[in-house]
Coordinates of C-alpha atoms in Angstrom, one line a residue:
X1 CA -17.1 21.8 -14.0
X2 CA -17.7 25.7 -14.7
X3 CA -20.7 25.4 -12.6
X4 CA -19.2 23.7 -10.0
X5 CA -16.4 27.1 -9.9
X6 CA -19.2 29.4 -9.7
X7 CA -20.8 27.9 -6.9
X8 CA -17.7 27.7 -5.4
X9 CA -16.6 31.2 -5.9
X10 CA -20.3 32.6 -4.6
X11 CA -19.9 30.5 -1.3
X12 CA -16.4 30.5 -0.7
X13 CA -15.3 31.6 3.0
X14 CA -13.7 34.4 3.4
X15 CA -9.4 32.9 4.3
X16 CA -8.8 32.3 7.5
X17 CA -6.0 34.0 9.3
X18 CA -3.9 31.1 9.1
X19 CA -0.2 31.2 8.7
X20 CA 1.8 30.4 5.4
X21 CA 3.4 27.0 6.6
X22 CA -0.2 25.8 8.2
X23 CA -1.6 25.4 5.4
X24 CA -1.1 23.5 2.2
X25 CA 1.7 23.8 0.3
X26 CA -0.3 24.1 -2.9
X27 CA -2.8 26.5 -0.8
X28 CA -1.0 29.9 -3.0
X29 CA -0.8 28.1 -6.4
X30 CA -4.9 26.6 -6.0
X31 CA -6.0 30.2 -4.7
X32 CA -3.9 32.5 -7.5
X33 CA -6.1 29.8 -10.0
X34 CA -9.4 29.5 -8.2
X35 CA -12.3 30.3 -10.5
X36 CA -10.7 28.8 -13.7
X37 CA -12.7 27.5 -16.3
X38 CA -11.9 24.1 -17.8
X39 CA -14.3 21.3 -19.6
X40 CA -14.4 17.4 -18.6
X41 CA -12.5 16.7 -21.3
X42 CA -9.6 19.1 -20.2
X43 CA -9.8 17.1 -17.0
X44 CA -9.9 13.9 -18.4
X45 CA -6.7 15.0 -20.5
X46 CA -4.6 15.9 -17.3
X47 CA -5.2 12.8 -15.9
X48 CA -3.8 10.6 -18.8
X49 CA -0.7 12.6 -18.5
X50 CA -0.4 12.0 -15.1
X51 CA -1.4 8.5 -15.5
X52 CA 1.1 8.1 -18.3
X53 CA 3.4 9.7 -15.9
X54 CA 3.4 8.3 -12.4
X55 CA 1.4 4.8 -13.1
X56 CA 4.4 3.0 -15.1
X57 CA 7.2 4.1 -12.3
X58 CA 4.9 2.9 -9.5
X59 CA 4.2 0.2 -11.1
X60 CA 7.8 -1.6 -11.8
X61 CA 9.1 0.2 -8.2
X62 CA 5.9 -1.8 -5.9
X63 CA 7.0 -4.9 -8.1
X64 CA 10.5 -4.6 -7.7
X65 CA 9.8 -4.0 -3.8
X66 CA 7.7 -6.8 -3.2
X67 CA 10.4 -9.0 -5.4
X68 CA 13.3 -7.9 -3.6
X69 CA 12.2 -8.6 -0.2
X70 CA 10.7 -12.2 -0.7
X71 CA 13.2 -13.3 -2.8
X72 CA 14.9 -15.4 0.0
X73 CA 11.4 -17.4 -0.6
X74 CA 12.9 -18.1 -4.1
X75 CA 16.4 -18.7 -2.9
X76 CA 15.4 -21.0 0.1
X77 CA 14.6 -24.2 -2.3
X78 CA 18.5 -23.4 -4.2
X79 CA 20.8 -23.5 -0.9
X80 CA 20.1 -20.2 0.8
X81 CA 19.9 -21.7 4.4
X82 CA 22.9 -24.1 3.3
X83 CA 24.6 -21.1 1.8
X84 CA 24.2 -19.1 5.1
X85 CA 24.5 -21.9 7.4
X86 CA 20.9 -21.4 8.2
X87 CA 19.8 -23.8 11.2
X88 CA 16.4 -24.1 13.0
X89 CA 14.3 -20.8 13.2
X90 CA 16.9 -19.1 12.0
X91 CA 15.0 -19.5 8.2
X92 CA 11.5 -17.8 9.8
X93 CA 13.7 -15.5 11.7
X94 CA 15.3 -13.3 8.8
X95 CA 11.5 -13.1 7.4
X96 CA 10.9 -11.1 11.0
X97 CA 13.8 -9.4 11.3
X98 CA 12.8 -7.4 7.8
X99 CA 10.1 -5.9 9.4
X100 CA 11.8 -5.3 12.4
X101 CA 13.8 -3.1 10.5
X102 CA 10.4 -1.8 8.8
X103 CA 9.0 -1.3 11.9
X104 CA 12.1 1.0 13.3
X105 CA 12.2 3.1 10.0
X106 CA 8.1 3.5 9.7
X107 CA 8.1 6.6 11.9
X108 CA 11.2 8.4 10.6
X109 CA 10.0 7.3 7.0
X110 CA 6.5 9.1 7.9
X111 CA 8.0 12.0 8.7
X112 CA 11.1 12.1 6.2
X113 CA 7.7 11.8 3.5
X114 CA 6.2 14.8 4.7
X115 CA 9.4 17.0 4.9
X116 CA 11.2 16.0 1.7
X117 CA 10.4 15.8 -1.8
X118 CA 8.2 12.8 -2.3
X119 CA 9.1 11.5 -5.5
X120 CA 13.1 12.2 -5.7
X121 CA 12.8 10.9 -1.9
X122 CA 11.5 7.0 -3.1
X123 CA 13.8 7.0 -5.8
X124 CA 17.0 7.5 -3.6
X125 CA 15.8 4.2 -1.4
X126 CA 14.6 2.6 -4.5
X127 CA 18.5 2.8 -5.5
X128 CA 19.8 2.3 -1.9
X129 CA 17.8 -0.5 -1.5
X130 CA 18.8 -2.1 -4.7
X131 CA 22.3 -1.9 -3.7
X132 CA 21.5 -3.6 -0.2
X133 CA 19.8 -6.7 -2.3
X134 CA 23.1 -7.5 -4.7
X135 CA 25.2 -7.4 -1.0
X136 CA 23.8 -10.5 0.4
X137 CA 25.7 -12.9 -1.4
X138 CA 28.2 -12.1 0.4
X139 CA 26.7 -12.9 3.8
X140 CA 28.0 -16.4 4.8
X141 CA 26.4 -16.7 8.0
X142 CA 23.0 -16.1 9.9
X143 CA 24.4 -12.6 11.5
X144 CA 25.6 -11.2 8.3
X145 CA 21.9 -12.4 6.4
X146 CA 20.1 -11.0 9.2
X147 CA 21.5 -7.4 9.2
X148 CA 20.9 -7.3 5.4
X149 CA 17.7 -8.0 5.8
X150 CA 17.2 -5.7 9.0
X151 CA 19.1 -2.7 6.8
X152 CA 16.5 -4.3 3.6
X153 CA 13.2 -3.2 5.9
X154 CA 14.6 -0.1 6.8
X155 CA 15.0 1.4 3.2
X156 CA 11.7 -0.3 2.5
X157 CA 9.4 1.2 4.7
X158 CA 9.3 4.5 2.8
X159 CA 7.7 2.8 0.1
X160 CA 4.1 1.8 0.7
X161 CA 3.4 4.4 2.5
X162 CA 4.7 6.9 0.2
X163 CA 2.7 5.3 -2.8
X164 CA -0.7 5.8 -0.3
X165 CA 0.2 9.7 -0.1
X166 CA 0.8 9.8 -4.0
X167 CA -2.1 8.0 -4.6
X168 CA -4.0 10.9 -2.7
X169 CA -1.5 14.1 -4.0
X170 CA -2.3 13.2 -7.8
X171 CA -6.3 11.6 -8.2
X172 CA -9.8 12.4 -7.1
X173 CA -11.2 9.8 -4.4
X174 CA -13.4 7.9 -6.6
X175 CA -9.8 7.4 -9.1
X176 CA -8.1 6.3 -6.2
X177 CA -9.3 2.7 -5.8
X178 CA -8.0 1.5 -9.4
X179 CA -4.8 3.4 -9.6
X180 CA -3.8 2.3 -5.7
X181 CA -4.6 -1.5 -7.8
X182 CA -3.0 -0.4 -10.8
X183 CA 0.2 -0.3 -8.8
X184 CA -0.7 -2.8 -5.6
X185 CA -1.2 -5.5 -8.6
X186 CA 2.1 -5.8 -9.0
X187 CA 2.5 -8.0 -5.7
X188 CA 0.6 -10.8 -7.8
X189 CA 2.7 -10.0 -11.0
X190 CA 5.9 -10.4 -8.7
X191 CA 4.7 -14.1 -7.8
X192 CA 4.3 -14.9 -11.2
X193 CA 7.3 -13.0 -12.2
X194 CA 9.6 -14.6 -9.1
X195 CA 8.0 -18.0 -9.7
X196 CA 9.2 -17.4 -13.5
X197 CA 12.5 -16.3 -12.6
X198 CA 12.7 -19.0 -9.8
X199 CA 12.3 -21.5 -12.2
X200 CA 14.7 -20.3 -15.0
X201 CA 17.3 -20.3 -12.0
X202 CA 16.9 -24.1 -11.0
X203 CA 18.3 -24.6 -14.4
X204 CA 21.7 -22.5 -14.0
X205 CA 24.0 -25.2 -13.3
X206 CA 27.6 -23.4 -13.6
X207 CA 28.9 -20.1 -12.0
X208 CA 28.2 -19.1 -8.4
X209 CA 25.6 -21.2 -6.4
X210 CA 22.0 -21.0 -7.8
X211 CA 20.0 -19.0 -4.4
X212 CA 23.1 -15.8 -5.0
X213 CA 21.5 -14.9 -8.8
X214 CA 18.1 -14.7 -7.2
X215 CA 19.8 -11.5 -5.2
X216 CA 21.4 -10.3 -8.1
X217 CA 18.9 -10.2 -10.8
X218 CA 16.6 -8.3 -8.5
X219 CA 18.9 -6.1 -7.0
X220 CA 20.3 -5.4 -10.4
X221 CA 16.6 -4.0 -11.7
X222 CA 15.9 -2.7 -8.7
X223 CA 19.0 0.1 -9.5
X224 CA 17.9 0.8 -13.0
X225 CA 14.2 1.7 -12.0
X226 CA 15.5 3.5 -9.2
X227 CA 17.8 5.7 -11.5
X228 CA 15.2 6.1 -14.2
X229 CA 12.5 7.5 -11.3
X230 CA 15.0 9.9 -9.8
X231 CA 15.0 11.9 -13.4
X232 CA 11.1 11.1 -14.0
X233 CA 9.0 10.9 -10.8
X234 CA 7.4 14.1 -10.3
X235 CA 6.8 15.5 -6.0
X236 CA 4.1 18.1 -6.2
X237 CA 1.1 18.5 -8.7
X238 CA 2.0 22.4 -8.0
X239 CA 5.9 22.0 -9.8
X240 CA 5.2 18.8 -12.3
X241 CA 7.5 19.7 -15.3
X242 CA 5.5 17.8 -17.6
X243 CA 2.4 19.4 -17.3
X244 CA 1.9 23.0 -18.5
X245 CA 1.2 25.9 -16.3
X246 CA -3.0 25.3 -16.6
X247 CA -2.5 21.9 -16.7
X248 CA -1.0 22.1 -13.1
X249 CA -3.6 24.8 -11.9
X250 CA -6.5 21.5 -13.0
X251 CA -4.1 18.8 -11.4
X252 CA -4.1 21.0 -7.8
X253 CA -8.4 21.6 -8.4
X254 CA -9.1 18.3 -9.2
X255 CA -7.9 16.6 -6.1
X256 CA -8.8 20.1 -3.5
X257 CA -12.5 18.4 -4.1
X258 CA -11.2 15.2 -2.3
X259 CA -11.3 18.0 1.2
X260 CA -8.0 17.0 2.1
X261 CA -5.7 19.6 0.6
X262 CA -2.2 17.9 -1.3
X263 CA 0.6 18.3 1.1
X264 CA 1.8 19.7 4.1
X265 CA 5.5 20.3 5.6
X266 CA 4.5 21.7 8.7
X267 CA 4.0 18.8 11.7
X268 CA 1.6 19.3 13.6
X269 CA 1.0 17.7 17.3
X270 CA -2.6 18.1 17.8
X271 CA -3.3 16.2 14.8
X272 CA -1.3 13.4 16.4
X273 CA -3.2 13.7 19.3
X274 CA -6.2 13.3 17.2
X275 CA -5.2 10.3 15.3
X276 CA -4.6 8.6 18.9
X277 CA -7.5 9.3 19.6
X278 CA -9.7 8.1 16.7
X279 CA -11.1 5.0 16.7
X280 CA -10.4 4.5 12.9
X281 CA -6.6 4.5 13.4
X282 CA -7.1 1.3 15.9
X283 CA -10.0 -0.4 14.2
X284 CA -7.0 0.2 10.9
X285 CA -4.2 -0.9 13.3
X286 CA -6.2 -4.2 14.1
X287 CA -7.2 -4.7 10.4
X288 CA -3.6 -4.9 9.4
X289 CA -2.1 -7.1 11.8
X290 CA -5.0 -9.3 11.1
X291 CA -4.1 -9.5 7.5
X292 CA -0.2 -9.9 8.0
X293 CA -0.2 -12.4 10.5
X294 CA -1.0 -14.6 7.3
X295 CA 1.0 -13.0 4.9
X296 CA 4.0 -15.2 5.8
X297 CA 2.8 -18.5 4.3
X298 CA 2.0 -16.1 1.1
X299 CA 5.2 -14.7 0.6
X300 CA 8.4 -15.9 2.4
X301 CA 7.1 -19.5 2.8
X302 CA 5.7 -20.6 0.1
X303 CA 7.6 -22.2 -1.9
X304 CA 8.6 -24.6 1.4
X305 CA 4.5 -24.9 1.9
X306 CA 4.0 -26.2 -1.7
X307 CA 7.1 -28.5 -1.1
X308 CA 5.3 -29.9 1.9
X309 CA 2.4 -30.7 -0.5
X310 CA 4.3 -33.2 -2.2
X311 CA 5.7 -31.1 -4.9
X312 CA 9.2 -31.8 -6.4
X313 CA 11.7 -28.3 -6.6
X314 CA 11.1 -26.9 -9.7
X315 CA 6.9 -27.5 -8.8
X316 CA 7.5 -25.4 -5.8
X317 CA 8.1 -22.4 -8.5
X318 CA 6.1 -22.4 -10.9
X319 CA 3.0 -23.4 -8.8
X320 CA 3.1 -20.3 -7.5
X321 CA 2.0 -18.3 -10.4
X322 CA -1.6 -19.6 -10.1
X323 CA -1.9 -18.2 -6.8
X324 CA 0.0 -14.7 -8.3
X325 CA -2.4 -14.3 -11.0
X326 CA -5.2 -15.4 -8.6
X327 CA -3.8 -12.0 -6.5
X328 CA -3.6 -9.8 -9.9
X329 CA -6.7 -10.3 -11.3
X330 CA -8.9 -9.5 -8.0
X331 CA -6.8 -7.0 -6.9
X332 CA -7.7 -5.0 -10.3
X333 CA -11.0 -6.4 -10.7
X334 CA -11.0 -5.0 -7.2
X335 CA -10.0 -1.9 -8.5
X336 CA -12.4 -1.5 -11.0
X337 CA -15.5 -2.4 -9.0
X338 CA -14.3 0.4 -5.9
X339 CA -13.9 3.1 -8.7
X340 CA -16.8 2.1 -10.9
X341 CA -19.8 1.9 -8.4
X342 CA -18.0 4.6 -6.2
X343 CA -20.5 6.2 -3.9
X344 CA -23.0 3.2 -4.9
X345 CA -23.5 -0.2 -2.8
X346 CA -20.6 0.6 -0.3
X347 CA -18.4 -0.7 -2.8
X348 CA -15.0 -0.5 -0.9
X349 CA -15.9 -2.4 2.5
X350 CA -17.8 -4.5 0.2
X351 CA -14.5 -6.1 -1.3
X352 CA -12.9 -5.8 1.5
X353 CA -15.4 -7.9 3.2
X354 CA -15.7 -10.3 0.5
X355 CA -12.1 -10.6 0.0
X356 CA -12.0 -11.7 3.5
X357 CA -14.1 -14.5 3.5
X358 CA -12.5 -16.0 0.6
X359 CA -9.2 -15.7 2.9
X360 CA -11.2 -17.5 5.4
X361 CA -12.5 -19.9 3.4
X362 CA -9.1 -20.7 1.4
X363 CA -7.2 -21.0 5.6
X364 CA -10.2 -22.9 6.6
X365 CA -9.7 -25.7 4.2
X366 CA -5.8 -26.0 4.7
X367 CA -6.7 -26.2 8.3
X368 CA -9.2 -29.0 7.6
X369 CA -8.0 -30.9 4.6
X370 CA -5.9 -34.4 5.1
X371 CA -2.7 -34.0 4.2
X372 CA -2.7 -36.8 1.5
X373 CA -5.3 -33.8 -0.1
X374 CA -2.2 -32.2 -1.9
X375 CA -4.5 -30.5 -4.8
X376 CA -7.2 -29.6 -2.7
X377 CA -4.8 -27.8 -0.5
X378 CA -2.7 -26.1 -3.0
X379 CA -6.0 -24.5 -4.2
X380 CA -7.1 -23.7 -0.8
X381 CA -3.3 -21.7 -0.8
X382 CA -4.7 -19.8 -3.7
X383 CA -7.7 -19.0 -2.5
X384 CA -6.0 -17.0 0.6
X385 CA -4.2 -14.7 -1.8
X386 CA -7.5 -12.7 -2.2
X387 CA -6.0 -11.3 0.8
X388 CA -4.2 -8.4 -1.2
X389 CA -7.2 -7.5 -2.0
X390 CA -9.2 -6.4 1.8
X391 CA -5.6 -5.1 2.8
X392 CA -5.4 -2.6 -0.8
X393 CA -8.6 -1.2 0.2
X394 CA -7.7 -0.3 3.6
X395 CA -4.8 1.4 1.9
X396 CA -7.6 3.7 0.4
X397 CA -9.4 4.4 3.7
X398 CA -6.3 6.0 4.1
X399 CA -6.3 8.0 1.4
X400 CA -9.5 8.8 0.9
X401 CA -10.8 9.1 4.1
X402 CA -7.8 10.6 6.2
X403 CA -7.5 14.0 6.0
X404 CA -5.1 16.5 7.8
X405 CA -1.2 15.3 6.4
X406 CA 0.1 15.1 9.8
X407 CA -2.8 13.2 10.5
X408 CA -2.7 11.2 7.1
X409 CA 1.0 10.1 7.4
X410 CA 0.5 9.0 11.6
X411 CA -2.2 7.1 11.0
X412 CA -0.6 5.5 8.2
X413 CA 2.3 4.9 10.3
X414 CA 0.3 3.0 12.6
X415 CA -1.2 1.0 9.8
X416 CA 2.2 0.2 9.2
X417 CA 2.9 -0.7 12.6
X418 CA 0.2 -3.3 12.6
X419 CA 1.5 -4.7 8.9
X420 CA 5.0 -5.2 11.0
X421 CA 4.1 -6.2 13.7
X422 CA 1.8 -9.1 11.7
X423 CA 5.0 -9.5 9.9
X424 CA 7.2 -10.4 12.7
X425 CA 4.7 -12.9 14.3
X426 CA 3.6 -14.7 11.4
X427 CA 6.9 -16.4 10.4
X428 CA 7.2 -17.5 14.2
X429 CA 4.3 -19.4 14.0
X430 CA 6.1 -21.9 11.3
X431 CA 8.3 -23.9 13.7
X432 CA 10.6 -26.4 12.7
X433 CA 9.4 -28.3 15.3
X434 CA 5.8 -28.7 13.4
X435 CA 7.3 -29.0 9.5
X436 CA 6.1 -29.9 7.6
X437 CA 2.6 -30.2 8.3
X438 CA 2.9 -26.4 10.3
X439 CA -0.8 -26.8 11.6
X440 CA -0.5 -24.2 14.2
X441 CA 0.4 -21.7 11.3
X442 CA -2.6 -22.7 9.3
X443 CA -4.4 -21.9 12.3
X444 CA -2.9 -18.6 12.9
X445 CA -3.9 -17.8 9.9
X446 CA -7.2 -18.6 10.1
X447 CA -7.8 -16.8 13.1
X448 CA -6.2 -13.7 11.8
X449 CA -8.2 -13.7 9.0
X450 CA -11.2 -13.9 11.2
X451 CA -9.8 -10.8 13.8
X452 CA -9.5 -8.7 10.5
X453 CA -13.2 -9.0 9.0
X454 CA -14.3 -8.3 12.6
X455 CA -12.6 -4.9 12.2
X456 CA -14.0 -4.3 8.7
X457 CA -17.2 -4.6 9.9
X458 CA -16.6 -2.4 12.9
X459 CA -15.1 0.4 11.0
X460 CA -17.7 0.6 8.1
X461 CA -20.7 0.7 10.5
X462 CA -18.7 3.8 12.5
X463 CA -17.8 5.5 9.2
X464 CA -21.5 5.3 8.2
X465 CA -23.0 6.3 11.3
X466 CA -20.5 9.3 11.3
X467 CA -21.7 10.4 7.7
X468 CA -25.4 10.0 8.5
X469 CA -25.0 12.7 11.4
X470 CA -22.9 14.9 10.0
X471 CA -25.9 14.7 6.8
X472 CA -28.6 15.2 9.3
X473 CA -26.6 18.5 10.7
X474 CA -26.1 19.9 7.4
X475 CA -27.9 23.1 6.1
X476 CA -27.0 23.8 2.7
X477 CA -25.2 20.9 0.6
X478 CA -23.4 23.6 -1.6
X479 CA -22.2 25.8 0.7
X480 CA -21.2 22.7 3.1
X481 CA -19.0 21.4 0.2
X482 CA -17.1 24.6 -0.7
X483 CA -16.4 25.6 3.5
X484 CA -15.1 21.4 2.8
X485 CA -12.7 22.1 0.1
X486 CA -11.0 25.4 1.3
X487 CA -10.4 23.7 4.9
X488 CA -8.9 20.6 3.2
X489 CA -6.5 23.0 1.5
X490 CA -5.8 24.4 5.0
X491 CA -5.0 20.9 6.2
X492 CA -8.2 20.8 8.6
X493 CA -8.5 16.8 9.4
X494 CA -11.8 15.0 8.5
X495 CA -12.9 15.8 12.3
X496 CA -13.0 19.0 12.0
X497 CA -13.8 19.4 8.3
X498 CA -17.5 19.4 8.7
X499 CA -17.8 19.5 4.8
X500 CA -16.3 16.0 5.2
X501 CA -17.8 12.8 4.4
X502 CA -16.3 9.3 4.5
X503 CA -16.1 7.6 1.1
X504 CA -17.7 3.6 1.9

């Protein structure tokens, strides 16, 4: 590490005449500190505080998220759609209109991430959206459902995106991959945990009707984490109370190696115009509707798919926690495989890709099995929720691989726009009209699934390419890296940080 400073400190270019808000806002704070001295283990101690620190709050928020808004898939087998007069579509239309509301919010989420502070910013919705959650019991009718849900998405959108920008604020690139997991996992541990809860609710028989408690035991948690991360989740490596003065000066170094500075307040439009213009952001945008058109018959259908199998009620629950700990363990074994062989065999697209055909494998079968094949089916189900997996990774393309905040938070926002718009048409293709075999949404699914590893492939073969010429260009390796860091820490992008190269 003291080697690395010296090299730094002998190459470093001389500071651009850039203004104060163009560059990072940690630029001051890592320049006042550049040349310190610390050992690995130093290092290595920092990040257990922040680890200790962030991890546990991401954790229970992403679960709480992913909870909250499929939990009218727990509801819908204890008289949600009778409860709200449900009829038809109406059922697969609240699943769309959440990410309609998603999809509204993502740009003014993007932006509101880049201009407040991060961390108090996704404890506010965290609360707000808590609030929203314990309100729809008291919707009696497909209108009033509907805008709860719509207002639901809205607060929601803030969150996965924000968690992808923390991810890349607090840990070097090769960390990235397990902690995104560490807190993406939770999606699994919410099936498990929904299907538990699910199941303890079918036996409530006095008070309100069963499907309202579902709303109120999530919307209930949902507050108390959200109140407990206002006080403790920290914005800014630069400002974190709980790390020491030198502790924050090693937090800000560790990740100005990544070449893609921390955080920056200043929007810039020529970065927009370059995330139009890259074909990353539109292989990504692809990818993600690809992977969401699916998602539906993981998440706000189940429970009515596993019914279809031949399942009684209370099956319909606790079945799903195969398939949630199916999602848990490969999204951290995932993890661990991206972060451990970093740099070696390609190791991200190499889930991702792997993952996929699993996904296709899993949708295959449920397209192709008989009906009276209720086992084999319900496995095939399983196998498709190795989908969290390919979609987790593309999360850290995004943070590894995006640099530029203006940049990072657009193209983000476009990912985001393909995960809604997947959203909104996957639910549509479950029509009543089909139930409850719903072969054409067995299908859609299986052609998403097939659109999305196209894109994989696409985007790892460009991303390659890209880091093969820009090696072939390059003079000296140490001098290329230190001209990398400082322009990451004056928010250059990844195009035109030639010290840049793509992490496969």
């Amino acid at each position: 590490m003291a080697l690395r400073k010296e090299v730094e400190a002998a190459v470093s270019p001389p500071i651009p005449s850039t203004s104060s808000l163009e560059r990072d806002e940690n630029y001051e704070f890592y320049k006042q500190h550049q040349g310190l001295e610390y050992t690995a283990e130093e290092g290595k101690r920092v990040l257990r505080k922040i680890d200790i620190r962030l991890i546990p709050l991401l954790f229970l928020i992403y679960m709480l998220q992913y909870l909250d808004k499929n939990s009218i898939n727990f509801a819908s087998v204890y008289g949600l759609k009778e409860g709200t007069h449900l009829k038809g579509q109406q059922y697969s239309w609240l699943s769309s209109i959440f990410y309609f509301g998603y999809l509204i919010a993502q740009w003014p989420a993007g932006l509101a991430l880049q201009k407040l502070p991060v961390g108090k910013f996704l404890a506010i919705t965290t609360l707000i959206w808590g609030g929203l959650l314990m309100t729809t019991p008291a919707c009696y009718n497909f209108a009033g459902i509907a805008i709860n849900r719509f207002l639901l998405g809205m607060v929601e959108a803030v969150v996965t995106p924000g968690f992808v920008l923390m991810t890349g604020m607090w840990y070097k690139s090769e960390e990235q991959p397990l902690r995104l997991e560490a807190w993406y996992c939770t999606n699994g541990i919410a099936t498990m945990f929904g299907g538990l809860i699910g199941y303890a609710v079918g036996h409530i028989t006095t008070g309100l009707p069963r499907w309202m408690y579902v709303f109120l035991i999530f919307g209930a948690f949902s507050m108390a984490v959200g109140a407990i991360a206002l006080v403790f989740l920290p914005d800014l490596p630069s400002t974190a109370k709980f790390l020491s003065e030198r502790e924050r000066a090693i937090a800000v170094d560790r990740v100005a190696i990544n070449r893609q500075g921390v955080k920056n307040s200043q929007f810039k439009w020529y970065q927009v115009r370059q995330a139009a213009q890259d074909p990353k952001t539109w292989l990504l945008f692809i990818m993600a509707i690809g992977a969401q058109v699916p998602n539906s018959a993981l998440t706000s259908f189940t429970s009515i798919i596993v019914g279809t199998f031949g399942f009684d009620t209370l099956g319909t629950q606790y079945l799903q926690i195969p398939g949630g700990a199916v999602q848990f363990i490969t999204l951290l074994l995932g993890g661990y495989i991206a972060t451990k062989f970093d740099g070696r065999f390609h190791s991200r697209f190499a889930c991702m890709i792997f993952a996929c055909t699993v996904c296709i494998i899993g949708s295959g079968l449920l397209v192709g099995l008989p009906d009276t094949n209720k086992w084999g089916r319900l496995v095939a189900l399983w196998l498709c929720y190795f989908q969290g997996l390919g979609f987790s990774m593309s999360l850290t393309i995004v943070s590894s691989n995006i640099a530029g905040y203006t940049k990072k938070q657009v193209t983000g926002a476009l990912l985001f726009t393909g995960y809604c718009v997947g959203n909104i048409i996957g639910p549509q293709t479950f029509k009543s009209t089909e139930a409850p075999g719903y072969h054409s949404a067995y299908i859609a699914m299986l052609a998403g699934y097939a659109v999305k590893l196209v894109a994989i492939v696409a985007l790892y073969v460009y991303m390659y390419l890209e880091n093969k010429r820009r090696d072939r260009k390059a003079m000296d390796g140490q001098e290329i890296e230190a001209e990398g860091v400082e322009n990451g820490m004056l928010d250059k992008t990844e195009i035109d940080n030639k010290g840049f190269r793509y992490v496969l």
